[in-house]
mmCIF file of C-alpha atoms in Angstrom:
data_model
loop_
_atom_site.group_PDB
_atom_site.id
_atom_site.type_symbol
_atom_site.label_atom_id
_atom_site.label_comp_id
_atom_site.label_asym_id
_atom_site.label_seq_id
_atom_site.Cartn_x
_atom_site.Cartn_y
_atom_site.Cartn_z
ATOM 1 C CA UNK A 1 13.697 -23.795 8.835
ATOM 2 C CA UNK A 2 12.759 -19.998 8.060
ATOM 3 C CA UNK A 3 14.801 -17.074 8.592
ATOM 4 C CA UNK A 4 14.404 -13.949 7.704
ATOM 5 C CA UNK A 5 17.606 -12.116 8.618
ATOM 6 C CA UNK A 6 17.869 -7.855 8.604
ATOM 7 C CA UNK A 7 20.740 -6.074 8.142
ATOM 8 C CA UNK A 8 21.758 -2.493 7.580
ATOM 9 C CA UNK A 9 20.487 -0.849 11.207
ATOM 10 C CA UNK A 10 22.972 1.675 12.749
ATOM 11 C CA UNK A 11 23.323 4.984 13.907
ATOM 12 C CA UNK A 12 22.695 8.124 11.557
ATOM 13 C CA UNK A 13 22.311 11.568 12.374
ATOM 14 C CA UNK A 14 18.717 13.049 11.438
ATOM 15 C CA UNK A 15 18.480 13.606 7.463
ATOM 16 C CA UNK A 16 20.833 10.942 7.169
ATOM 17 C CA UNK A 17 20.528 7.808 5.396
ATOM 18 C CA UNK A 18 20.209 4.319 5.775
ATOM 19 C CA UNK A 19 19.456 1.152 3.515
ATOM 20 C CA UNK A 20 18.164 -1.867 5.572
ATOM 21 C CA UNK A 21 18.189 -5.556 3.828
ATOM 22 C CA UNK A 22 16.253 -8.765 4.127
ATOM 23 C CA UNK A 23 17.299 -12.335 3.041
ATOM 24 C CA UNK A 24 15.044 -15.023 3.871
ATOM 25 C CA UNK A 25 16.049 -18.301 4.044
ATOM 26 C CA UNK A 26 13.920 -21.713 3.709
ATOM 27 C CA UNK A 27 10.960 -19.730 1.901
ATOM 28 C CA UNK A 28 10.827 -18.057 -1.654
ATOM 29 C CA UNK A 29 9.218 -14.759 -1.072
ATOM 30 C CA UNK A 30 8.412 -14.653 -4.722
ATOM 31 C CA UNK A 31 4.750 -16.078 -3.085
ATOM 32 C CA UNK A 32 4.749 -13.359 -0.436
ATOM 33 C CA UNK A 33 3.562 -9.634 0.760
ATOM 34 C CA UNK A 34 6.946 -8.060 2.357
ATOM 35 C CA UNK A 35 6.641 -5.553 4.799
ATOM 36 C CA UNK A 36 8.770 -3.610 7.100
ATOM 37 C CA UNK A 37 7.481 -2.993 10.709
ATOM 38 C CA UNK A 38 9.293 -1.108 13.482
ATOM 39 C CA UNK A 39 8.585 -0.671 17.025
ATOM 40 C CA UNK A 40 9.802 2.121 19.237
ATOM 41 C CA UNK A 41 10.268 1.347 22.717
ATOM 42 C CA UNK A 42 7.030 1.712 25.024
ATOM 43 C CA UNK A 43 5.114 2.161 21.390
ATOM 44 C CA UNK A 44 3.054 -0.911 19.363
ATOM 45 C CA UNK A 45 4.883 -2.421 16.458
ATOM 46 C CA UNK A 46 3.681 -0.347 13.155
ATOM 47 C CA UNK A 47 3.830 -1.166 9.231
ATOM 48 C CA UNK A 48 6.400 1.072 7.847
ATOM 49 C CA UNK A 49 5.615 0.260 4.296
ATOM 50 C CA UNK A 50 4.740 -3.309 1.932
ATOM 51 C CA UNK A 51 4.999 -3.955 -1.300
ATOM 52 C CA UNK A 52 2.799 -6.685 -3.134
ATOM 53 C CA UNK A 53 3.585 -8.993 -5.724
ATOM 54 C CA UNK A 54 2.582 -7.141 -8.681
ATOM 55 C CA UNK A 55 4.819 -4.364 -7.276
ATOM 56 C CA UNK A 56 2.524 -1.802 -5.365
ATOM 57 C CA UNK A 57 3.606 -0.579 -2.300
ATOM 58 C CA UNK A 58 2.400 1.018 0.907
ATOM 59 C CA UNK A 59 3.884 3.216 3.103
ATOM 60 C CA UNK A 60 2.768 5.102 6.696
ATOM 61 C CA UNK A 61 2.000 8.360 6.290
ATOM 62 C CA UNK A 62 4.883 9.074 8.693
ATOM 63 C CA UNK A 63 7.114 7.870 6.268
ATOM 64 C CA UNK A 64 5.692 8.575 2.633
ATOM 65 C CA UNK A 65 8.261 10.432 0.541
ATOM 66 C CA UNK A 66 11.569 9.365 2.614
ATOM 67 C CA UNK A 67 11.365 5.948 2.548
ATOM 68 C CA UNK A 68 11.176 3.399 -0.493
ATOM 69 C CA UNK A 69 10.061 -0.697 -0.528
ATOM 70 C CA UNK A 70 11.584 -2.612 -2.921
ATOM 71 C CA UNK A 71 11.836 -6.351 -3.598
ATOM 72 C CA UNK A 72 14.366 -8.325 -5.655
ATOM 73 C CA UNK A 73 12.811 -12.172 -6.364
ATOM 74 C CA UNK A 74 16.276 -13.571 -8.126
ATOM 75 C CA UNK A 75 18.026 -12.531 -4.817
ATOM 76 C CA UNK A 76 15.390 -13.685 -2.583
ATOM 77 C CA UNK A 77 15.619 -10.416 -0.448
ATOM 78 C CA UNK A 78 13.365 -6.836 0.536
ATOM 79 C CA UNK A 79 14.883 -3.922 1.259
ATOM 80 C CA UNK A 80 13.910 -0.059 2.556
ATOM 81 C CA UNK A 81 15.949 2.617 1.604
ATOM 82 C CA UNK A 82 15.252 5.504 4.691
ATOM 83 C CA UNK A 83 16.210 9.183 3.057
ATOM 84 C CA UNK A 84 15.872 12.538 5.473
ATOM 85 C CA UNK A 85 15.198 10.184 8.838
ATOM 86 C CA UNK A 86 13.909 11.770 11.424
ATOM 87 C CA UNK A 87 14.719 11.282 15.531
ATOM 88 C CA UNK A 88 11.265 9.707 15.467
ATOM 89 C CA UNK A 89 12.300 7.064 13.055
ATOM 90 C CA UNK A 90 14.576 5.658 15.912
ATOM 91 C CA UNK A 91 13.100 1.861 16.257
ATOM 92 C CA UNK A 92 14.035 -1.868 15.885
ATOM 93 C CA UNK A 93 12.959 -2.685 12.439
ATOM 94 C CA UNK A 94 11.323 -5.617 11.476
ATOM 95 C CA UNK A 95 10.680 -7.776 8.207
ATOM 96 C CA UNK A 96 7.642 -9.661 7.322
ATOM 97 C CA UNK A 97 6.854 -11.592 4.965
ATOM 98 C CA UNK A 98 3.273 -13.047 4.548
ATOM 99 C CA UNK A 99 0.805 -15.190 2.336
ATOM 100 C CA UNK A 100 -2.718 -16.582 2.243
ATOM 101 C CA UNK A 101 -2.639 -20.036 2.611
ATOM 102 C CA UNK A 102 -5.091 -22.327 0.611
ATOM 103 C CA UNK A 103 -6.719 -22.713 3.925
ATOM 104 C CA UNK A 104 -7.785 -19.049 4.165
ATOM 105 C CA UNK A 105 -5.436 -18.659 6.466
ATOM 106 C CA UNK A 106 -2.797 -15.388 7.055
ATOM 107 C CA UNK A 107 0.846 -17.105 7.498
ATOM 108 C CA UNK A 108 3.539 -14.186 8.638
ATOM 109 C CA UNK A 109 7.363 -15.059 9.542
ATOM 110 C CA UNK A 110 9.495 -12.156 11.371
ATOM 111 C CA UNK A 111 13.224 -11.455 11.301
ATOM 112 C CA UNK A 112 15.459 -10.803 14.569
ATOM 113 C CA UNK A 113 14.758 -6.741 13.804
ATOM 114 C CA UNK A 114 17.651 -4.506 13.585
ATOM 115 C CA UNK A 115 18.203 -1.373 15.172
ATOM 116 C CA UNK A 116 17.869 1.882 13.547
ATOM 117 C CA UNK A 117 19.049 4.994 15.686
ATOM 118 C CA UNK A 118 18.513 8.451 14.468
ATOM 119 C CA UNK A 119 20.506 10.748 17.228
ATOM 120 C CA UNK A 120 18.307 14.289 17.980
#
């Protein structure tokens, strides 16, 4: 089956750092658009940042210029390295991993989340 496990969530005091990981399981994400989500509580799940297969990425404007995507195919894992986090930053943070399907049709598999706590 597919999992997509995080790791790396924990508490950090603000301008900290933090490096969360990604393995997946049952899927090569070599085929797929990675993305890291997070949802604060009483807030809608957001895209942090993606990165594509060519190697573009995408981040929120909330976190552009403190956070970086990256992707490693051989070890079948995403990460997001968080620099200068903010108490607004506190979330559970998701992976995603998604693909067009021959169909035309968007497939997207989630991890468990992990929690990220910046104290204020």
């Amino acid at each position: 089956q597919v999992q997509l496990v995080e790791s790396g969530g924990g508490l950090v005091q603000p301008g900290g750092s933090l490096r969360l990981s990604c393995t997946a399981s049952g899927i090569s994400l070599s085929g797929y658009i990675m993305g890291w989500y997070r949802q604060a509580p009483g807030k809608e799940r957001e895209l942090v940042a993606n990165i594509i297969g060519s190697g573009g990425t995408n981040y929120a404007d909330s976190v552009k210029g403190r956070f970086t995507i990256s992707r490693d195919n051989a070890e079948n894992a995403v990460y997001l390295q968080m620099n200068s986090l903010k108490p607004e930053d506190t979330a559970v943070y998701y992976c995603n991993a998604g693909r067009l399907t021959s169909a035309g049709r968007f497939v997207k598999y989630w991890g468990q989340g992990t929690q990220v706590t910046v104290s204020s």
